[in-house]
XYZ file of C-alpha atoms in Angstrom:
687
model
C 87.336 117.850 48.401
C 85.986 114.481 47.487
C 87.428 111.782 49.724
C 87.063 108.456 47.960
C 88.376 105.061 49.009
C 87.967 101.857 47.041
C 87.512 98.991 49.472
C 87.541 95.843 47.396
C 86.655 92.472 48.831
C 88.632 91.006 45.958
C 91.742 92.573 47.424
C 91.564 90.113 50.284
C 91.996 87.186 47.903
C 92.743 87.318 44.191
C 89.792 86.181 42.105
C 90.360 83.468 39.514
C 89.658 84.837 36.044
C 86.769 82.415 35.604
C 84.919 83.683 38.686
C 82.431 86.505 38.259
C 81.588 88.651 41.246
C 77.910 89.021 42.136
C 75.809 91.297 44.314
C 75.747 90.535 48.020
C 72.497 88.943 49.229
C 70.535 88.705 52.451
C 71.532 85.052 52.543
C 75.186 86.109 52.533
C 74.711 88.371 55.529
C 72.810 85.721 57.466
C 75.319 82.944 56.803
C 78.684 84.701 56.971
C 80.966 83.436 59.742
C 80.894 85.591 62.869
C 84.165 85.876 64.793
C 83.857 86.598 68.517
C 86.160 88.124 71.135
C 89.513 86.318 71.484
C 91.348 85.129 74.590
C 95.125 84.785 74.963
C 97.138 82.504 77.227
C 99.231 84.103 79.973
C 102.451 83.614 78.004
C 100.883 84.952 74.814
C 101.472 81.751 72.852
C 97.894 80.600 72.362
C 94.981 82.613 71.014
C 91.500 81.106 71.152
C 88.351 82.596 69.715
C 84.731 81.598 69.085
C 83.254 81.611 65.611
C 79.577 81.181 64.809
C 78.677 79.379 61.599
C 75.245 79.313 59.955
C 73.944 76.717 57.533
C 72.456 77.907 54.260
C 69.560 75.462 54.332
C 67.792 76.058 57.633
C 69.913 78.960 58.981
C 70.775 76.929 62.067
C 73.686 78.451 63.982
C 76.431 76.786 65.982
C 79.496 78.238 67.690
C 82.861 76.524 67.906
C 86.334 77.354 69.237
C 89.385 77.941 67.086
C 93.020 78.031 68.184
C 96.097 79.855 66.884
C 99.619 78.862 67.978
C 101.840 81.964 67.776
C 104.965 79.817 68.078
C 104.221 78.335 64.675
C 105.049 80.660 61.807
C 102.005 81.588 59.718
C 99.897 79.152 61.727
C 96.361 78.692 60.435
C 93.543 78.549 62.980
C 92.468 75.018 63.924
C 89.242 73.805 65.503
C 89.557 72.725 69.133
C 87.276 71.181 71.766
C 84.687 70.296 69.173
C 81.800 68.349 70.675
C 79.512 67.360 67.774
C 75.965 68.637 68.066
C 76.881 71.254 70.658
C 78.304 74.762 70.717
C 81.438 75.912 72.509
C 81.967 79.569 73.400
C 83.485 82.090 75.846
C 87.116 80.901 75.813
C 89.432 81.808 78.719
C 92.875 80.532 79.679
C 94.088 79.495 83.099
C 97.645 80.350 84.199
C 98.776 76.807 83.343
C 97.626 77.182 79.744
C 94.437 75.158 80.138
C 91.622 76.472 77.950
C 88.269 76.885 79.699
C 85.011 77.487 77.854
C 81.223 77.195 78.016
C 79.248 74.385 76.400
C 75.824 72.824 76.669
C 77.147 69.340 75.941
C 75.990 68.047 79.343
C 72.430 69.260 78.817
C 72.923 72.676 80.437
C 75.436 75.491 80.047
C 78.548 74.506 82.035
C 82.273 75.273 82.177
C 84.596 72.827 80.423
C 88.371 72.704 79.856
C 90.951 71.254 77.486
C 94.736 71.317 77.152
C 95.417 73.174 73.874
C 98.855 71.576 73.521
C 97.599 68.003 73.885
C 94.042 68.272 72.575
C 91.893 65.248 73.309
C 88.426 65.160 74.820
C 87.268 68.158 76.887
C 86.604 67.659 80.609
C 83.632 69.138 82.455
C 84.553 71.592 85.230
C 81.203 72.636 86.707
C 78.020 70.670 87.272
C 75.523 73.183 88.612
C 71.759 73.137 88.829
C 71.480 76.492 87.037
C 73.005 77.405 83.695
C 76.367 79.162 83.847
C 76.060 82.402 81.872
C 79.701 83.415 82.132
C 82.871 82.849 84.140
C 86.422 84.022 84.894
C 89.417 82.027 86.142
C 91.483 83.519 88.983
C 95.058 84.511 88.055
C 96.478 81.659 90.179
C 94.070 79.154 88.622
C 92.713 78.006 91.977
C 89.276 79.604 91.825
C 86.443 80.100 89.392
C 84.100 83.107 89.324
C 80.802 82.313 87.598
C 77.438 83.985 87.218
C 73.948 83.026 86.135
C 70.240 83.703 86.703
C 69.552 82.335 90.184
C 66.767 82.973 92.723
C 67.883 85.286 95.508
C 67.122 82.709 98.188
C 69.550 80.140 96.716
C 72.886 79.806 98.491
C 74.117 77.361 95.861
C 74.425 77.913 92.105
C 70.766 77.091 91.539
C 68.253 75.443 93.829
C 64.613 74.429 94.138
C 63.531 77.842 95.331
C 60.347 78.128 97.307
C 59.631 81.540 95.837
C 59.990 81.051 92.088
C 58.188 84.224 91.213
C 55.122 82.196 90.346
C 51.729 83.649 91.058
C 48.919 82.273 93.160
C 46.668 80.026 91.076
C 44.558 78.931 89.515
C 45.174 81.214 86.511
C 48.241 81.997 84.444
C 48.352 85.742 85.081
C 51.482 87.564 86.153
C 50.832 89.644 89.258
C 53.139 92.577 89.975
C 52.691 94.713 93.038
C 53.540 98.288 93.971
C 57.306 98.855 94.041
C 58.060 96.005 91.650
C 60.592 97.997 89.603
C 61.001 96.397 86.196
C 57.929 94.419 85.176
C 59.533 93.493 81.880
C 62.932 94.338 80.432
C 64.109 94.350 76.805
C 62.374 91.139 75.660
C 61.403 89.174 78.766
C 59.022 89.486 81.669
C 60.707 89.735 85.053
C 60.649 86.774 87.445
C 60.469 88.291 90.943
C 63.380 87.246 93.138
C 65.620 85.965 90.320
C 68.749 87.903 89.325
C 72.054 87.417 87.566
C 74.279 86.600 90.548
C 78.042 85.992 91.020
C 79.421 82.903 92.787
C 82.936 81.661 93.493
C 84.121 78.027 93.349
C 87.391 76.467 94.447
C 89.070 74.430 91.715
C 90.612 71.079 92.615
C 92.220 68.976 89.907
C 90.185 70.755 87.282
C 86.841 70.312 89.045
C 84.729 73.035 90.649
C 83.799 72.549 94.289
C 80.938 74.022 96.276
C 79.650 77.402 95.093
C 79.505 80.399 97.403
C 77.521 83.579 96.590
C 79.365 86.902 96.536
C 76.409 89.306 96.584
C 75.583 89.162 100.288
C 73.064 91.863 101.147
C 72.789 93.089 97.552
C 69.777 92.718 95.291
C 70.414 93.306 91.615
C 71.954 91.911 88.449
C 75.656 91.436 87.870
C 76.466 91.659 85.046
C 73.791 94.261 84.400
C 70.907 93.466 82.082
C 70.204 93.295 79.254
C 73.638 93.833 77.671
C 76.244 93.562 80.434
C 78.884 90.837 80.221
C 82.235 89.725 81.580
C 83.658 93.232 81.206
C 81.675 94.133 84.344
C 83.488 91.632 86.594
C 87.206 91.201 87.267
C 89.664 89.302 89.442
C 92.367 91.224 91.248
C 95.922 89.926 90.667
C 95.973 88.538 94.227
C 93.309 85.954 93.224
C 91.251 86.787 96.315
C 89.750 90.148 95.335
C 86.800 90.386 92.944
C 85.294 93.536 91.488
C 81.809 93.576 90.011
C 79.256 96.058 88.695
C 75.672 96.106 89.968
C 72.629 98.365 89.865
C 70.268 97.873 92.772
C 66.976 96.282 91.780
C 64.232 98.204 93.527
C 61.243 100.350 92.637
C 63.549 103.061 91.268
C 65.551 100.796 88.935
C 63.602 101.698 85.745
C 64.660 105.323 86.315
C 68.231 104.675 87.472
C 71.542 104.490 85.605
C 73.401 104.186 88.914
C 75.636 101.197 88.297
C 78.207 100.870 91.075
C 81.455 98.931 91.386
C 81.753 96.629 94.394
C 84.816 94.940 95.855
C 84.698 91.681 97.778
C 87.325 89.365 99.256
C 86.436 85.760 98.530
C 88.000 84.413 101.729
C 86.975 87.175 104.137
C 83.264 86.285 104.487
C 82.379 89.982 104.552
C 79.760 91.904 102.578
C 80.909 93.586 99.347
C 82.074 97.195 99.627
C 80.677 99.836 97.286
C 83.696 101.720 95.911
C 81.685 104.264 93.901
C 78.795 105.048 96.226
C 79.401 108.797 95.988
C 78.654 108.844 92.249
C 74.946 108.433 91.473
C 75.579 107.991 87.741
C 77.130 105.003 85.947
C 80.400 103.401 87.108
C 81.472 100.343 85.151
C 84.275 98.338 83.445
C 86.336 97.592 86.610
C 89.901 96.785 85.494
C 92.577 96.289 88.204
C 96.216 97.042 87.394
C 98.756 94.201 87.046
C 100.251 95.050 90.464
C 96.843 95.371 92.128
C 97.466 98.917 93.357
C 95.075 100.681 91.007
C 91.575 100.181 89.697
C 90.793 101.651 86.306
C 87.126 102.051 85.406
C 84.777 104.239 83.384
C 82.336 106.689 84.938
C 79.585 109.060 83.886
C 78.798 112.256 85.767
C 75.059 112.814 85.219
C 72.543 110.447 86.845
C 69.780 108.972 84.628
C 71.632 109.866 81.385
C 72.713 106.667 79.626
C 74.652 108.483 76.883
C 76.781 110.691 79.106
C 80.541 110.685 78.506
C 82.382 107.744 80.052
C 85.574 109.144 81.565
C 88.518 106.855 82.335
C 88.985 106.861 86.115
C 91.955 105.672 88.176
C 91.482 104.767 91.829
C 94.331 104.217 94.271
C 93.173 101.089 96.080
C 95.203 101.885 99.183
C 94.268 105.532 99.731
C 90.951 105.597 97.870
C 92.040 108.688 95.935
C 90.524 108.824 92.451
C 91.755 110.663 89.338
C 89.764 111.528 86.229
C 92.427 110.379 83.800
C 90.690 111.474 80.569
C 88.670 114.404 81.883
C 90.253 116.665 79.271
C 89.622 114.259 76.362
C 86.193 114.764 74.823
C 85.534 111.130 73.925
C 83.648 108.344 75.690
C 85.621 105.256 76.742
C 84.181 101.977 75.430
C 86.670 99.408 76.762
C 89.750 99.262 79.029
C 92.882 97.097 79.096
C 96.133 97.560 81.031
C 99.570 97.377 79.438
C 101.624 94.620 81.138
C 104.007 97.153 82.727
C 101.109 99.107 84.288
C 102.340 102.400 82.855
C 99.572 102.861 80.316
C 96.080 101.707 79.428
C 94.511 100.852 76.094
C 90.988 102.076 75.486
C 88.610 102.264 72.550
C 86.249 105.129 71.766
C 83.981 106.335 68.972
C 85.772 109.047 66.995
C 84.319 110.594 63.791
C 82.791 107.516 62.126
C 85.558 105.183 63.356
C 85.998 103.342 66.655
C 89.779 103.275 67.101
C 92.188 102.202 69.836
C 94.063 104.682 72.047
C 96.899 104.517 74.563
C 96.450 106.545 77.765
C 99.522 107.368 79.824
C 98.872 106.686 83.511
C 101.178 109.413 84.820
C 100.020 112.275 82.596
C 96.674 111.209 81.155
C 97.993 111.892 77.647
C 95.921 110.145 74.970
C 97.593 108.762 71.832
C 95.742 107.156 68.929
C 97.157 103.731 68.003
C 97.167 102.671 64.364
C 95.509 99.256 64.069
C 95.225 98.842 60.295
C 97.013 99.624 57.076
C 93.721 100.794 55.577
C 92.980 104.502 55.241
C 90.392 104.462 58.016
C 90.569 102.585 61.292
C 87.130 100.998 61.252
C 85.751 99.415 64.403
C 88.394 98.122 66.843
C 87.389 95.947 69.805
C 88.381 93.179 72.227
C 91.828 94.719 72.819
C 94.227 92.465 74.755
C 97.791 93.474 75.639
C 100.184 90.516 75.373
C 103.353 90.039 77.459
C 105.713 90.625 74.516
C 104.266 94.088 73.858
C 101.930 92.966 71.081
C 98.283 93.963 70.930
C 95.565 91.481 69.985
C 92.250 92.921 68.797
C 89.276 92.522 66.498
C 88.506 94.774 63.566
C 85.653 95.261 61.142
C 84.486 98.054 58.885
C 81.464 99.077 56.872
C 82.698 96.832 54.054
C 84.171 93.770 55.825
C 83.037 91.658 58.817
C 85.064 90.984 61.952
C 88.478 89.339 61.929
C 91.359 89.192 64.420
C 94.555 91.181 64.078
C 97.887 91.550 65.882
C 100.058 94.656 66.246
C 103.523 93.744 67.488
C 105.738 95.844 69.748
C 107.335 97.489 66.702
C 103.986 98.477 65.203
C 103.854 95.819 62.489
C 100.264 94.727 61.818
C 99.392 91.116 60.973
C 96.075 89.595 60.092
C 95.352 86.440 62.125
C 92.024 85.327 60.637
C 90.192 85.642 57.345
C 86.934 83.993 58.299
C 84.940 85.009 55.208
C 87.660 85.187 52.554
C 86.008 82.865 50.045
C 82.564 84.408 50.438
C 83.847 87.968 50.107
C 85.787 87.007 46.987
C 82.474 86.157 45.310
C 80.785 89.461 46.115
C 80.879 92.761 44.233
C 83.292 95.252 45.824
C 82.011 98.577 47.131
C 83.325 102.104 47.421
C 83.077 104.032 50.667
C 82.995 107.789 50.478
C 82.977 110.206 53.406
C 81.371 113.615 53.384
C 81.278 116.552 55.736
C 79.065 119.597 55.550
C 77.629 122.425 57.618
C 74.541 121.139 59.388
C 72.129 122.690 61.856
C 73.528 125.823 63.542
C 76.440 125.709 61.094
C 78.040 122.797 62.959
C 80.231 120.320 61.078
C 78.368 117.077 60.378
C 79.752 113.865 58.885
C 78.295 111.134 56.729
C 79.119 108.210 54.440
C 78.144 106.952 50.996
C 78.466 103.239 50.199
C 77.791 102.020 46.667
C 78.789 99.273 44.221
C 82.288 99.911 42.893
C 81.331 99.375 39.254
C 78.063 101.273 39.294
C 77.033 102.939 36.042
C 74.721 105.932 35.794
C 72.855 107.657 38.589
C 72.026 105.365 41.496
C 68.825 105.505 43.553
C 69.452 106.292 47.214
C 68.730 104.203 50.300
C 68.902 106.900 52.988
C 69.685 105.119 56.278
C 68.964 106.824 59.617
C 70.604 105.321 62.693
C 68.946 104.594 66.013
C 69.964 105.490 69.530
C 69.524 108.335 68.921
C 72.907 108.695 70.652
C 74.743 106.387 68.243
C 76.511 106.424 64.888
C 76.126 104.925 61.433
C 79.897 104.697 61.411
C 82.592 102.624 59.780
C 81.597 99.267 61.267
C 80.022 96.005 60.138
C 76.468 95.232 61.185
C 74.721 91.874 61.017
C 71.414 93.753 60.981
C 71.480 97.174 59.264
C 74.290 96.584 56.794
C 75.126 99.422 54.366
C 77.093 97.136 52.060
C 74.062 94.911 51.639
C 71.759 97.904 51.154
C 73.930 98.990 48.236
C 73.920 95.541 46.608
C 70.732 95.900 44.473
C 72.288 98.954 42.820
C 71.607 101.644 45.411
C 73.793 104.237 47.075
C 73.482 103.810 50.826
C 73.764 107.276 52.371
C 74.144 107.777 56.135
C 74.352 110.987 58.157
C 75.585 111.290 61.756
C 73.117 114.003 62.767
C 73.169 116.091 65.959
C 72.946 113.636 68.856
C 75.390 111.158 67.314
C 78.430 109.876 69.176
C 82.100 110.383 68.354
C 82.038 114.163 67.917
C 82.285 115.373 71.506
C 79.762 115.291 74.323
C 78.154 118.627 73.457
C 77.236 117.304 70.006
C 75.729 114.178 71.587
C 73.822 116.236 74.161
C 72.407 118.570 71.505
C 69.502 116.251 70.655
C 68.072 116.557 74.156
C 64.437 117.757 73.946
C 65.014 118.279 70.215
C 64.278 114.920 68.581
C 62.599 116.410 65.527
C 64.633 119.629 65.303
C 68.349 119.727 64.496
C 68.486 116.063 63.395
C 65.919 116.674 60.639
C 67.823 119.757 59.493
C 71.017 117.683 59.339
C 69.324 114.937 57.342
C 67.975 117.395 54.790
C 71.300 119.180 54.424
C 73.200 115.888 54.460
C 71.211 114.360 51.615
C 71.719 117.514 49.576
C 75.456 117.508 50.368
C 75.751 113.874 49.285
C 74.109 114.659 45.955
C 76.384 117.648 45.432
C 79.537 115.712 46.301
C 78.737 112.596 44.289
C 77.074 113.214 40.898
C 76.610 109.450 40.572
C 73.693 109.374 43.004
C 70.140 110.612 42.481
C 68.860 112.143 45.701
C 65.470 112.773 44.096
C 65.024 109.051 43.565
C 65.349 107.992 47.189
C 63.704 106.042 49.978
C 64.487 106.623 53.653
C 64.863 103.797 56.171
C 65.412 103.750 59.926
C 65.028 101.676 63.067
C 64.267 102.653 66.669
C 64.979 106.402 66.758
C 65.510 106.044 63.017
C 61.982 104.630 62.881
C 60.753 107.622 64.879
C 62.407 109.792 62.252
C 60.513 107.943 59.498
C 57.254 108.898 61.212
C 58.530 112.445 61.695
C 59.660 112.717 58.058
C 56.246 111.455 56.915
C 54.612 114.449 58.551
C 57.339 117.087 58.218
C 59.222 116.241 55.000
C 56.424 114.557 53.056
C 57.880 115.306 49.601
C 61.395 114.116 50.365
C 61.184 110.424 49.490
C 59.500 107.907 47.225
C 58.970 105.541 50.167
C 59.804 104.965 53.826
C 60.806 101.891 55.838
C 60.085 102.137 59.557
C 61.477 99.430 61.854
C 60.346 99.594 65.499
C 59.843 103.340 65.444
C 58.066 105.632 67.901
C 54.725 106.860 66.546
C 53.228 108.454 69.671
C 55.574 109.938 72.277
C 52.778 110.059 74.849
C 52.216 106.304 74.661
C 55.972 105.686 74.575
C 56.428 107.607 77.822
C 54.125 105.199 79.642
C 54.887 101.917 77.833
C 58.674 101.668 77.568
C 60.606 99.862 80.332
C 63.844 101.838 80.791
C 62.212 105.093 81.795
C 65.528 106.865 82.359
C 66.119 107.063 78.605
C 62.753 108.492 77.618
C 62.564 110.888 80.547
C 66.085 112.261 80.086
C 65.703 112.827 76.362
C 62.343 114.582 76.663
C 62.515 116.407 79.984
C 61.045 114.163 82.650
C 57.790 112.220 82.950
C 55.086 113.171 80.471
C 53.204 115.475 82.820
C 56.322 117.532 83.638
C 57.502 118.206 80.087
C 57.430 121.843 79.073
C 56.290 121.153 75.518
C 55.507 117.451 75.443
C 53.706 117.401 72.093
C 56.230 119.477 70.138
C 58.073 116.548 68.540
C 55.261 114.000 68.605
C 54.772 112.376 65.157
C 51.141 111.457 65.827
C 50.247 115.143 65.659
C 51.259 115.336 61.994
C 49.568 112.273 60.495
C 47.263 114.355 58.340
C 50.341 115.508 56.410
C 51.330 111.919 55.578
C 51.319 110.804 51.968
C 54.536 108.786 51.489
C 54.143 104.987 51.232
C 55.547 103.311 54.345
C 56.608 99.763 55.223
C 56.375 99.083 58.968
C 58.283 96.271 60.720
C 58.228 95.288 64.385
C 58.898 92.420 66.798
C 56.222 91.366 69.266
C 58.865 90.834 71.974
C 60.036 94.431 71.712
C 59.524 95.979 75.134
C 61.745 99.007 74.457
C 59.373 100.379 71.816
C 56.266 98.169 71.987
C 54.935 96.874 68.691
C 51.663 98.733 69.215
C 53.521 101.818 67.989
C 53.771 100.256 64.532
C 50.197 99.016 64.696
C 49.090 102.588 65.334
C 51.158 103.940 62.439
C 49.756 101.240 60.139
C 46.236 102.244 61.144
C 47.069 105.870 60.330
C 48.182 104.805 56.854
C 45.170 102.569 56.226
C 42.577 105.067 57.422
C 43.983 107.767 55.136
C 44.305 105.551 52.079
C 48.097 105.770 51.991
C 49.948 102.754 50.659
C 51.452 100.787 53.519
C 52.551 97.335 54.601
C 53.126 95.762 58.025
C 55.587 92.960 58.855
C 55.331 91.617 62.421
C 57.687 89.051 63.977
C 56.231 87.088 66.907
C 59.687 85.783 67.904
C 61.874 88.919 67.662
C 62.565 91.810 70.017
C 63.760 95.332 69.147
C 66.179 93.675 66.728
C 65.777 90.964 64.108
C 68.334 88.311 65.082
C 67.245 84.961 63.659
C 68.722 83.940 60.307
C 65.471 83.145 58.492
C 63.866 86.310 59.800
C 66.822 88.410 58.681
C 66.515 87.040 55.141
C 62.769 87.684 55.140
C 63.371 91.202 56.477
C 65.741 92.127 53.671
C 63.679 90.473 50.949
C 60.615 92.401 52.093
C 62.532 95.674 52.310
C 64.160 95.220 48.914
C 60.808 94.371 47.321
C 59.419 97.568 48.840
C 62.312 99.701 47.605
C 62.171 98.091 44.179
C 58.495 98.925 43.832
C 59.118 102.640 44.448
C 62.576 103.487 43.126
C 63.438 103.860 39.474
C 66.476 101.849 38.400
């Protein structure tokens, strides 16, 4: 049965009769306000959050802090701690209500503070030689935990290290020796001897004292790189215990997913203790209970598999006994927060296109889905914080609206706290979001979505979007990069299929793509496009272009050789063209080797799913896009695909960004990306 939901941006704010809605543009996406993760004061009165704003002229971005006073009825957010010409971010409250945050106002990234009740000028807390990347205030407010990139030989938070990772002159070459581990990671070359390291400071009258390192005897990054953050470090309620996540940096690191959780006592002068040494897979998200007796965390079971299920674990900190609290729940935990009474935990997890919030009972392990919106579908819930009065603070976005903050009180009443893009959304054409399910490869149930302009007339061309990962989802969430609402704006139907290998459908479904990159997923895409056309007669699946990035880009190369009559054109962003080259060029080897069965020379059928072997079947015009700083899938993959197009006389274009990595993040580049893509689609699709 057709499942149709009208999600109108105009519903957020009534449009004056004189205002005419218009299609969303790339400029809109680049310049919409971006709301970050909130922080709440200990008493629950104050809520602070960062919001990034982008100018429409030069796409320059700046981040500021906004404050909500819950004691004031219907209080509007107000700007706080604004230091002109500088950004403020990463808000956190001390137990006395002081608001701490990061700013570069002093010339480097440092911790600052302000009294939210009194306002006034912010005061600088830290003055370190190295930039502070992140921090956490102890529950008693007497200590500060901070981390940043610091040479291993430094005992202070930054120093004039003798070994800076520089190479013997006179040339500029980087020289890496046997056993170096990562040579480059994500988008930067490694500096030998420098890691993200945790330090503790005493606080006296709002000023940080001498820093002391907490990673004695350990070599590695905490938080982990490239995407780890404050969720990987935590204070215990006693204000003397710190938990942190670290993966050892050695020659095996590029093949290891073995993140461990360490415990250290800041006043004991003893080395950190590895609490999860027995598990050689990932252990992360350390979250101590309010009474300090338990440590909740998330753990995988299979070493070297980055997409294994994250099970919610509960460790008795006195006995060391550990329970697998959600072992019987076939979903992967994405975040953890304790209820104030310590009787339950709140987690988020991908679940059939949505990313909802759940309550987990500590005694029984029972999982209960928590309603976080009055909309039909939950969307993407994040940054969950349990407040002392039983309310839940969280962020929410969906495929049709960007992130805002919400509150669910103890009685279940849901209130919107922010509306950061109300005026902009009121100008833009509304969209409809339609879900579909069908029998995919092996007869398994597969899900997808269709996003299109609400007032579309006639049959719409299709922009067929293929997600990356491949263990991911093109679910009900807002993206500042691949945005289905924007893809629909020129008058297209954006169609997305969560093929075999996607997340949110149980671990077996996610695992099913292993050693099968070009198999079941391609079957699902073919059947999914057909199912979309059957379900919605308003879309023309024979007038379609396919687009994908990362694994989705791989699939564009695979489609070119194995479904050459399926599309009018292809758009390939940072896709794998040659699996053999990928096996030797990528940096995180664990991913490539798990998905394909080990190093290249050990694979049972290494060439089976290799797109390069099918280039003589290519005939579909293809636009290729890549960033030169992409070390996950090096840009030479797109150069090779472009050569294959050119040598065979197939229409193709190449867009290379010298200043982007695997993703396009800069405002101007994002606008150029979409303009180029839309020009390409417009040249091949019939309106």
